[in-house]
PDB file of C-alpha atoms in Angstrom:
ATOM      1  CA  MET A1303       3.801 222.703-131.692  1.00 69.00           C
ATOM      2  CA  ASN A1304       6.671 220.476-132.864  1.00 79.00           C
ATOM      3  CA  ILE A1305      10.467 220.365-133.140  1.00 85.00           C
ATOM      4  CA  THR A1306      10.448 221.589-136.736  1.00 88.00           C
ATOM      5  CA  GLY A1307       8.454 224.682-135.860  1.00 89.00           C
ATOM      6  CA  LEU A1308      10.662 225.504-132.882  1.00 92.00           C
ATOM      7  CA  ALA A1309      13.833 224.919-134.896  1.00 93.00           C
ATOM      8  CA  LYS A1310      12.707 227.390-137.556  1.00 93.00           C
ATOM      9  CA  ARG A1311      12.914 230.086-134.894  1.00 93.00           C
ATOM     10  CA  LEU A1312      16.717 229.610-134.879  1.00 93.00           C
ATOM     11  CA  PRO A1313      17.766 230.603-138.422  1.00 91.00           C
ATOM     12  CA  GLN A1314      21.316 231.384-137.264  1.00 88.00           C
ATOM     13  CA  TYR A1315      21.959 227.626-137.195  1.00 89.00           C
ATOM     14  CA  GLU A1316      21.843 225.013-139.928  1.00 91.00           C
ATOM     15  CA  GLU A1317      18.529 223.147-139.856  1.00 92.00           C
ATOM     16  CA  GLN A1318      19.901 219.923-138.376  1.00 93.00           C
ATOM     17  CA  GLU A1319      21.850 221.775-135.678  1.00 93.00           C
ATOM     18  CA  ALA A1320      18.795 223.863-134.804  1.00 94.00           C
ATOM     19  CA  ARG A1321      16.727 220.699-134.388  1.00 92.00           C
ATOM     20  CA  SER A1322      19.438 219.174-132.166  1.00 94.00           C
ATOM     21  CA  ILE A1323      19.499 222.297-129.999  1.00 93.00           C
ATOM     22  CA  VAL A1324      15.716 222.200-129.560  1.00 93.00           C
ATOM     23  CA  ARG A1325      15.789 218.485-128.678  1.00 92.00           C
ATOM     24  CA  LEU A1326      18.519 219.136-126.111  1.00 92.00           C
ATOM     25  CA  LEU A1327      16.507 221.964-124.574  1.00 94.00           C
ATOM     26  CA  LEU A1328      13.368 219.857-124.351  1.00 92.00           C
ATOM     27  CA  PHE A1329      15.203 216.931-122.783  1.00 92.00           C
ATOM     28  CA  ASP A1330      17.395 218.835-120.306  1.00 92.00           C
ATOM     29  CA  VAL A1331      14.700 221.207-119.063  1.00 92.00           C
ATOM     30  CA  PHE A1332      11.441 219.299-119.517  1.00 89.00           C
ATOM     31  CA  GLY A1333      12.684 215.694-119.571  1.00 90.00           C
ATOM     32  CA  LEU A1334      11.063 215.049-122.959  1.00 87.00           C
ATOM     33  CA  THR A1335      12.544 212.337-125.165  1.00 85.00           C
ATOM     34  CA  LEU A1336      12.082 212.183-128.919  1.00 84.00           C
ATOM     35  CA  THR A1337       9.502 209.459-128.364  1.00 87.00           C
ATOM     36  CA  ASP A1338       7.587 211.750-125.997  1.00 85.00           C
ATOM     37  CA  ILE A1339       7.686 214.598-128.500  1.00 82.00           C
ATOM     38  CA  CYS A1340       6.520 212.390-131.380  1.00 82.00           C
ATOM     39  CA  GLY A1341       3.670 211.286-129.133  1.00 83.00           C
ATOM     40  CA  GLY A1342       2.420 214.855-128.782  1.00 83.00           C
ATOM     41  CA  ALA A1343       3.963 215.739-125.417  1.00 85.00           C
ATOM     42  CA  LEU A1344       4.624 219.321-126.486  1.00 87.00           C
ATOM     43  CA  ASP A1345       0.910 219.950-126.934  1.00 85.00           C
ATOM     44  CA  SER A1346       0.287 218.571-123.444  1.00 85.00           C
ATOM     45  CA  LEU A1347       2.524 221.076-121.672  1.00 87.00           C
ATOM     46  CA  GLY A1348       0.757 223.102-119.006  1.00 89.00           C
ATOM     47  CA  ILE A1349       0.453 226.866-119.206  1.00 91.00           C
ATOM     48  CA  GLU A1350       3.397 227.420-116.854  1.00 92.00           C
ATOM     49  CA  GLU A1351       5.607 225.031-118.826  1.00 91.00           C
ATOM     50  CA  GLN A1352       4.585 226.662-122.108  1.00 91.00           C
ATOM     51  CA  GLY A1353       5.587 230.021-120.686  1.00 94.00           C
ATOM     52  CA  ARG A1354       8.913 228.594-119.540  1.00 93.00           C
ATOM     53  CA  LEU A1355       9.552 227.094-122.981  1.00 93.00           C
ATOM     54  CA  GLU A1356       8.758 230.412-124.671  1.00 93.00           C
ATOM     55  CA  GLN A1357      11.155 232.234-122.351  1.00 94.00           C
ATOM     56  CA  LEU A1358      13.957 229.783-123.102  1.00 95.00           C
ATOM     57  CA  MET A1359      13.316 229.867-126.857  1.00 94.00           C
ATOM     58  CA  ARG A1360      13.660 233.651-126.790  1.00 95.00           C
ATOM     59  CA  GLN A1361      17.065 233.289-125.161  1.00 93.00           C
ATOM     60  CA  LEU A1362      18.102 230.918-127.946  1.00 94.00           C
ATOM     61  CA  GLU A1363      16.757 233.336-130.558  1.00 93.00           C
ATOM     62  CA  GLU A1364      18.963 236.039-129.031  1.00 88.00           C
ATOM     63  CA  GLY A1365      21.995 233.814-129.566  1.00 87.00           C
ATOM     64  CA  ALA A1366      22.590 232.364-126.108  1.00 90.00           C
ATOM     65  CA  PRO A1367      24.286 228.943-126.268  1.00 91.00           C
ATOM     66  CA  VAL A1368      21.874 226.153-125.386  1.00 94.00           C
ATOM     67  CA  GLN A1369      24.187 225.035-122.559  1.00 94.00           C
ATOM     68  CA  TYR A1370      23.778 228.392-120.827  1.00 93.00           C
ATOM     69  CA  VAL A1371      20.026 228.294-121.418  1.00 94.00           C
ATOM     70  CA  THR A1372      19.674 224.839-119.853  1.00 96.00           C
ATOM     71  CA  GLY A1373      22.502 225.384-117.357  1.00 94.00           C
ATOM     72  CA  LYS A1374      24.002 222.016-118.302  1.00 95.00           C
ATOM     73  CA  ALA A1375      26.833 220.669-120.468  1.00 95.00           C
ATOM     74  CA  LEU A1376      27.883 217.069-121.088  1.00 95.00           C
ATOM     75  CA  PHE A1377      31.589 216.311-120.647  1.00 97.00           C
ATOM     76  CA  ALA A1378      33.212 212.883-120.429  1.00 97.00           C
ATOM     77  CA  ASP A1379      29.797 211.258-119.908  1.00 96.00           C
ATOM     78  CA  ARG A1380      29.008 213.510-116.940  1.00 97.00           C
ATOM     79  CA  THR A1381      26.715 216.514-116.712  1.00 96.00           C
ATOM     80  CA  PHE A1382      28.321 219.749-115.516  1.00 98.00           C
ATOM     81  CA  ASN A1383      26.540 222.896-114.406  1.00 96.00           C
ATOM     82  CA  VAL A1384      27.541 225.876-116.546  1.00 96.00           C
ATOM     83  CA  ARG A1385      26.718 229.561-116.468  1.00 92.00           C
ATOM     84  CA  PRO A1386      28.057 232.546-118.426  1.00 89.00           C
ATOM     85  CA  GLY A1387      30.916 232.908-115.923  1.00 84.00           C
ATOM     86  CA  VAL A1388      32.676 229.805-117.301  1.00 92.00           C
ATOM     87  CA  LEU A1389      33.496 228.400-120.718  1.00 89.00           C
ATOM     88  CA  ILE A1390      31.283 225.614-122.005  1.00 89.00           C
ATOM     89  CA  PRO A1391      33.280 222.348-121.923  1.00 94.00           C
ATOM     90  CA  ARG A1392      34.194 221.069-125.394  1.00 90.00           C
ATOM     91  CA  PRO A1393      34.495 217.449-126.550  1.00 90.00           C
ATOM     92  CA  GLU A1394      38.110 217.942-127.679  1.00 89.00           C
ATOM     93  CA  THR A1395      39.098 218.738-124.104  1.00 94.00           C
ATOM     94  CA  GLU A1396      38.088 215.194-123.155  1.00 97.00           C
ATOM     95  CA  GLU A1397      41.151 214.020-125.105  1.00 96.00           C
ATOM     96  CA  LEU A1398      43.334 216.210-122.904  1.00 97.00           C
ATOM     97  CA  CYS A1399      41.987 214.371-119.850  1.00 98.00           C
ATOM     98  CA  GLN A1400      42.565 211.013-121.513  1.00 97.00           C
ATOM     99  CA  MET A1401      46.157 211.966-122.292  1.00 97.00           C
ATOM    100  CA  VAL A1402      46.777 212.855-118.649  1.00 97.00           C
ATOM    101  CA  GLU A1403      45.277 209.554-117.518  1.00 97.00           C
ATOM    102  CA  ARG A1404      47.553 207.618-119.906  1.00 96.00           C
ATOM    103  CA  HIS A1405      50.768 209.253-118.699  1.00 96.00           C
ATOM    104  CA  SER A1406      50.162 209.694-114.969  1.00 96.00           C
ATOM    105  CA  PRO A1407      51.034 207.501-111.985  1.00 94.00           C
ATOM    106  CA  LYS A1408      48.020 206.314-110.005  1.00 92.00           C
ATOM    107  CA  GLN A1409      48.823 208.489-106.987  1.00 96.00           C
ATOM    108  CA  ALA A1410      49.756 211.561-109.002  1.00 98.00           C
ATOM    109  CA  LYS A1411      49.635 215.080-107.617  1.00 98.00           C
ATOM    110  CA  VAL A1412      47.773 216.950-110.358  1.00 98.00           C
ATOM    111  CA  LEU A1413      47.371 220.698-110.936  1.00 98.00           C
ATOM    112  CA  ASP A1414      44.723 222.021-113.334  1.00 98.00           C
ATOM    113  CA  ILE A1415      45.418 225.666-114.233  1.00 97.00           C
ATOM    114  CA  GLY A1416      42.426 227.756-115.329  1.00 96.00           C
ATOM    115  CA  THR A1417      39.819 225.240-114.220  1.00 97.00           C
ATOM    116  CA  GLY A1418      36.649 227.121-115.246  1.00 95.00           C
ATOM    117  CA  SER A1419      33.702 224.784-114.704  1.00 96.00           C
ATOM    118  CA  GLY A1420      36.095 222.272-113.160  1.00 98.00           C
ATOM    119  CA  CYS A1421      35.515 219.777-115.961  1.00 98.00           C
ATOM    120  CA  ILE A1422      39.177 218.738-116.281  1.00 98.00           C
ATOM    121  CA  ALA A1423      39.988 218.613-112.569  1.00 98.00           C
ATOM    122  CA  ILE A1424      36.781 216.802-111.639  1.00 98.00           C
ATOM    123  CA  THR A1425      37.080 214.296-114.481  1.00 98.00           C
ATOM    124  CA  LEU A1426      40.653 213.465-113.452  1.00 98.00           C
ATOM    125  CA  ALA A1427      39.727 213.225-109.765  1.00 98.00           C
ATOM    126  CA  LEU A1428      36.919 210.793-110.534  1.00 98.00           C
ATOM    127  CA  ASN A1429      38.815 208.750-113.134  1.00 98.00           C
ATOM    128  CA  MET A1430      42.037 208.664-111.060  1.00 98.00           C
ATOM    129  CA  PRO A1431      40.658 208.101-107.529  1.00 97.00           C
ATOM    130  CA  GLN A1432      44.086 207.713-105.938  1.00 97.00           C
ATOM    131  CA  ALA A1433      45.329 211.016-107.332  1.00 98.00           C
ATOM    132  CA  SER A1434      45.397 214.321-105.454  1.00 98.00           C
ATOM    133  CA  VAL A1435      43.931 217.092-107.632  1.00 98.00           C
ATOM    134  CA  THR A1436      44.295 220.855-107.179  1.00 98.00           C
ATOM    135  CA  ALA A1437      42.698 223.427-109.473  1.00 98.00           C
ATOM    136  CA  TRP A1438      43.434 227.134-109.952  1.00 98.00           C
ATOM    137  CA  ASP A1439      41.378 229.912-111.442  1.00 95.00           C
ATOM    138  CA  ILE A1440      41.545 233.701-111.287  1.00 93.00           C
ATOM    139  CA  SER A1441      37.748 234.002-111.264  1.00 94.00           C
ATOM    140  CA  ARG A1442      35.854 233.605-107.999  1.00 95.00           C
ATOM    141  CA  GLU A1443      32.679 233.000-109.991  1.00 94.00           C
ATOM    142  CA  ALA A1444      34.317 230.163-111.918  1.00 95.00           C
ATOM    143  CA  LEU A1445      35.591 228.591-108.701  1.00 97.00           C
ATOM    144  CA  SER A1446      32.102 228.754-107.201  1.00 97.00           C
ATOM    145  CA  ILE A1447      30.658 226.910-110.213  1.00 97.00           C
ATOM    146  CA  ALA A1448      33.501 224.378-110.169  1.00 98.00           C
ATOM    147  CA  GLU A1449      32.933 223.700-106.470  1.00 98.00           C
ATOM    148  CA  GLU A1450      29.219 223.140-107.158  1.00 98.00           C
ATOM    149  CA  ASN A1451      30.101 220.583-109.814  1.00 98.00           C
ATOM    150  CA  ALA A1452      32.620 218.788-107.617  1.00 98.00           C
ATOM    151  CA  HIS A1453      30.140 218.527-104.758  1.00 98.00           C
ATOM    152  CA  ARG A1454      27.318 217.296-107.006  1.00 98.00           C
ATOM    153  CA  LEU A1455      29.504 214.736-108.788  1.00 98.00           C
ATOM    154  CA  GLY A1456      31.260 213.540-105.638  1.00 98.00           C
ATOM    155  CA  ALA A1457      34.790 214.621-106.587  1.00 98.00           C
ATOM    156  CA  THR A1458      37.477 215.763-104.182  1.00 98.00           C
ATOM    157  CA  VAL A1459      39.368 218.733-105.633  1.00 98.00           C
ATOM    158  CA  ASP A1460      41.267 221.514-103.859  1.00 98.00           C
ATOM    159  CA  PHE A1461      40.092 224.682-105.648  1.00 98.00           C
ATOM    160  CA  GLN A1462      42.286 227.767-105.206  1.00 98.00           C
ATOM    161  CA  LEU A1463      42.058 231.401-106.314  1.00 97.00           C
ATOM    162  CA  GLN A1464      45.305 231.891-108.232  1.00 96.00           C
ATOM    163  CA  ASP A1465      46.543 233.919-111.211  1.00 93.00           C
ATOM    164  CA  ALA A1466      48.357 231.667-113.675  1.00 94.00           C
ATOM    165  CA  LEU A1467      50.563 234.588-114.725  1.00 92.00           C
ATOM    166  CA  SER A1468      51.863 235.027-111.167  1.00 94.00           C
ATOM    167  CA  PRO A1469      52.203 231.494-109.752  1.00 94.00           C
ATOM    168  CA  PRO A1470      53.744 230.878-106.333  1.00 93.00           C
ATOM    169  CA  GLU A1471      57.268 229.530-106.113  1.00 89.00           C
ATOM    170  CA  ALA A1472      57.369 225.751-106.081  1.00 86.00           C
ATOM    171  CA  GLU A1473      60.031 223.071-106.458  1.00 87.00           C
ATOM    172  CA  LYS A1474      59.164 219.611-107.752  1.00 89.00           C
ATOM    173  CA  LYS A1475      55.683 219.689-106.232  1.00 93.00           C
ATOM    174  CA  TRP A1476      53.488 218.194-108.975  1.00 97.00           C
ATOM    175  CA  ASP A1477      53.454 215.031-111.072  1.00 97.00           C
ATOM    176  CA  VAL A1478      51.108 216.593-113.629  1.00 98.00           C
ATOM    177  CA  ILE A1479      50.282 220.129-114.701  1.00 98.00           C
ATOM    178  CA  VAL A1480      47.406 220.368-117.168  1.00 98.00           C
ATOM    179  CA  SER A1481      45.810 223.432-118.698  1.00 97.00           C
ATOM    180  CA  ASN A1482      43.403 224.641-121.347  1.00 93.00           C
ATOM    181  CA  PRO A1483      44.237 228.350-120.967  1.00 90.00           C
ATOM    182  CA  PRO A1484      43.045 231.376-122.952  1.00 76.00           C
ATOM    183  CA  TYR A1485      44.603 231.171-126.422  1.00 64.00           C
ATOM    184  CA  ILE A1486      42.460 232.974-129.006  1.00 65.00           C
ATOM    185  CA  CYS A1487      44.024 236.153-130.394  1.00 53.00           C
ATOM    186  CA  ILE A1488      41.886 239.271-130.658  1.00 54.00           C
ATOM    187  CA  ASN A1489      42.263 239.259-134.445  1.00 62.00           C
ATOM    188  CA  GLU A1490      40.573 235.845-134.589  1.00 63.00           C
ATOM    189  CA  GLN A1491      37.255 237.259-133.353  1.00 58.00           C
ATOM    190  CA  LYS A1492      36.054 237.804-136.909  1.00 61.00           C
ATOM    191  CA  ASP A1493      36.063 234.044-137.501  1.00 63.00           C
ATOM    192  CA  MET A1494      34.205 233.099-134.304  1.00 50.00           C
ATOM    193  CA  GLU A1495      30.600 232.023-133.986  1.00 66.00           C
ATOM    194  CA  PRO A1496      28.442 234.825-132.514  1.00 60.00           C
ATOM    195  CA  HIS A1497      27.041 232.580-129.776  1.00 57.00           C
ATOM    196  CA  VAL A1498      30.602 232.066-128.506  1.00 57.00           C
ATOM    197  CA  LEU A1499      31.916 235.598-129.040  1.00 51.00           C
ATOM    198  CA  ASN A1500      28.901 237.337-127.553  1.00 55.00           C
ATOM    199  CA  HIS A1501      28.194 235.074-124.611  1.00 49.00           C
ATOM    200  CA  GLU A1502      31.230 233.157-123.310  1.00 52.00           C
ATOM    201  CA  PRO A1503      33.653 234.934-120.909  1.00 61.00           C
ATOM    202  CA  HIS A1504      36.343 236.850-122.798  1.00 55.00           C
ATOM    203  CA  GLN A1505      38.757 236.539-119.879  1.00 59.00           C
ATOM    204  CA  ALA A1506      38.811 232.789-120.514  1.00 57.00           C
ATOM    205  CA  LEU A1507      39.093 233.102-124.293  1.00 54.00           C
ATOM    206  CA  PHE A1508      41.438 235.843-125.459  1.00 59.00           C
ATOM    207  CA  VAL A1509      45.097 236.807-125.432  1.00 59.00           C
ATOM    208  CA  PRO A1510      46.824 239.806-127.051  1.00 60.00           C
ATOM    209  CA  ASP A1511      47.651 239.538-130.741  1.00 65.00           C
ATOM    210  CA  ASP A1512      51.304 240.291-129.992  1.00 70.00           C
ATOM    211  CA  ASN A1513      51.601 237.605-127.297  1.00 73.00           C
ATOM    212  CA  PRO A1514      49.630 234.493-128.314  1.00 81.00           C
ATOM    213  CA  LEU A1515      51.663 232.236-125.994  1.00 93.00           C
ATOM    214  CA  LEU A1516      51.160 234.471-122.940  1.00 90.00           C
ATOM    215  CA  PHE A1517      49.687 231.766-120.712  1.00 92.00           C
ATOM    216  CA  TYR A1518      51.559 228.837-122.245  1.00 95.00           C
ATOM    217  CA  GLU A1519      54.945 230.361-121.543  1.00 95.00           C
ATOM    218  CA  ALA A1520      54.028 231.425-118.001  1.00 95.00           C
ATOM    219  CA  ILE A1521      52.746 227.928-117.201  1.00 96.00           C
ATOM    220  CA  THR A1522      55.700 226.204-118.895  1.00 97.00           C
ATOM    221  CA  ARG A1523      58.162 228.402-116.978  1.00 96.00           C
ATOM    222  CA  TYR A1524      56.430 227.442-113.727  1.00 97.00           C
ATOM    223  CA  ALA A1525      56.266 223.760-114.686  1.00 97.00           C
ATOM    224  CA  ALA A1526      59.999 223.618-115.391  1.00 96.00           C
ATOM    225  CA  HIS A1527      60.600 224.080-111.647  1.00 95.00           C
ATOM    226  CA  ALA A1528      57.371 222.771-110.139  1.00 97.00           C
ATOM    227  CA  LEU A1529      57.135 219.370-111.851  1.00 97.00           C
ATOM    228  CA  ARG A1530      58.775 216.331-110.350  1.00 95.00           C
ATOM    229  CA  PRO A1531      61.194 214.266-112.510  1.00 93.00           C
ATOM    230  CA  GLN A1532      59.326 212.708-115.441  1.00 92.00           C
ATOM    231  CA  GLY A1533      56.347 214.905-114.643  1.00 96.00           C
ATOM    232  CA  LEU A1534      53.814 215.637-117.366  1.00 98.00           C
ATOM    233  CA  LEU A1535      52.888 219.039-118.779  1.00 98.00           C
ATOM    234  CA  ALA A1536      49.749 218.746-120.906  1.00 98.00           C
ATOM    235  CA  PHE A1537      48.088 221.531-122.904  1.00 97.00           C
ATOM    236  CA  GLU A1538      45.170 222.116-125.189  1.00 95.00           C
ATOM    237  CA  ILE A1539      46.563 224.601-127.698  1.00 92.00           C
ATOM    238  CA  ASN A1540      45.689 227.000-130.493  1.00 91.00           C
ATOM    239  CA  PRO A1541      46.455 225.045-133.695  1.00 91.00           C
ATOM    240  CA  LEU A1542      47.583 228.267-135.396  1.00 90.00           C
ATOM    241  CA  TYR A1543      50.553 228.429-133.021  1.00 92.00           C
ATOM    242  CA  ALA A1544      51.362 224.743-132.657  1.00 94.00           C
ATOM    243  CA  THR A1545      54.928 225.048-133.962  1.00 95.00           C
ATOM    244  CA  GLU A1546      55.643 228.077-131.804  1.00 96.00           C
ATOM    245  CA  THR A1547      54.204 226.344-128.734  1.00 96.00           C
ATOM    246  CA  ILE A1548      56.358 223.255-129.206  1.00 97.00           C
ATOM    247  CA  THR A1549      59.480 225.363-129.813  1.00 97.00           C
ATOM    248  CA  MET A1550      58.809 227.352-126.647  1.00 98.00           C
ATOM    249  CA  MET A1551      58.282 224.192-124.574  1.00 98.00           C
ATOM    250  CA  ASN A1552      61.498 222.709-125.956  1.00 97.00           C
ATOM    251  CA  SER A1553      63.372 225.875-124.925  1.00 97.00           C
ATOM    252  CA  TYR A1554      62.383 225.205-121.297  1.00 97.00           C
ATOM    253  CA  GLY A1555      63.681 221.644-121.473  1.00 96.00           C
ATOM    254  CA  PHE A1556      60.457 219.801-122.280  1.00 97.00           C
ATOM    255  CA  ASP A1557      60.401 216.865-124.706  1.00 96.00           C
ATOM    256  CA  ILE A1558      57.130 216.239-126.523  1.00 96.00           C
ATOM    257  CA  ARG A1559      55.829 212.747-125.718  1.00 95.00           C
ATOM    258  CA  GLU A1560      52.394 212.768-127.349  1.00 96.00           C
ATOM    259  CA  THR A1561      50.333 214.985-129.624  1.00 95.00           C
ATOM    260  CA  ILE A1562      46.722 214.632-130.715  1.00 94.00           C
ATOM    261  CA  GLU A1563      45.278 216.004-133.933  1.00 91.00           C
ATOM    262  CA  GLN A1564      41.598 216.752-134.465  1.00 84.00           C
ATOM    263  CA  ALA A1565      39.592 215.355-137.385  1.00 79.00           C
ATOM    264  CA  ASP A1566      40.551 218.417-139.434  1.00 84.00           C
ATOM    265  CA  GLY A1567      44.233 217.522-139.106  1.00 85.00           C
ATOM    266  CA  HIS A1568      45.090 220.416-136.786  1.00 88.00           C
ATOM    267  CA  LEU A1569      47.177 219.779-133.705  1.00 94.00           C
ATOM    268  CA  ARG A1570      45.122 220.480-130.591  1.00 93.00           C
ATOM    269  CA  THR A1571      46.676 218.600-127.641  1.00 96.00           C
ATOM    270  CA  ILE A1572      50.302 218.302-126.474  1.00 97.00           C
ATOM    271  CA  GLY A1573      51.866 216.269-123.687  1.00 97.00           C
ATOM    272  CA  ALA A1574      55.517 216.784-122.706  1.00 98.00           C
ATOM    273  CA  MET A1575      57.982 215.753-120.001  1.00 95.00           C
ATOM    274  CA  HIS A1576      60.961 217.662-118.657  1.00 85.00           C
ATOM    275  CA  SER A1577      64.265 216.326-119.948  1.00 73.00           C
TER     276      SER A1577
END
């Protein structure tokens, strides 16, 4: 048994990606490094471990993301617990956290809307130890996972069950509002990878085709009243609607202060302050 043989069981991925997925599985679940594997560690697995490996490989064959199979995802150099009830943290979201850190006062009051696994809120709480961080989500399951992560990583975050589309009234309460809300239109499903479409929570992914800025406008409307002077509103966005998102934010009195493009040239992250 070797990595090549296991990777061939995942034809839905390119060969190199399949090998990377297998290596991640073997390290996260069995603690095997590449050196261990090259030294024949796979052939030394006990019967129980072999059975466990076979069970996990079948999940991968069925299309489950490796992060759900291992229950772990790396984000900002920390390991977060993930399950199908939350989105898997993405590397591009790390840049959203970095933007917030650049533009926030040390003792900022921060609100993360749609926290999911808690990756944004927890990262900010740990990287900005003098800040006060609150996180909302509409999913009790997501909040439970986020609380697990905060406890395990030693972060202090106030997690609250709250619908972003019906926020409470607030006046100049926050220094920062940050969000990576649902933004994929239903008509974009045809272009999505099956392991995302078939396994990650649709509530955290999709918005109606006729209202792609549903969450962005609701959050921006709230932020216009709830942010303190010179407060920051930071979003991860759908690049297909970048122009529309900026225009909408401008209409609520927000001036764009920083944008971040991905390697493909598409705008992904926006930071703005109320004028």
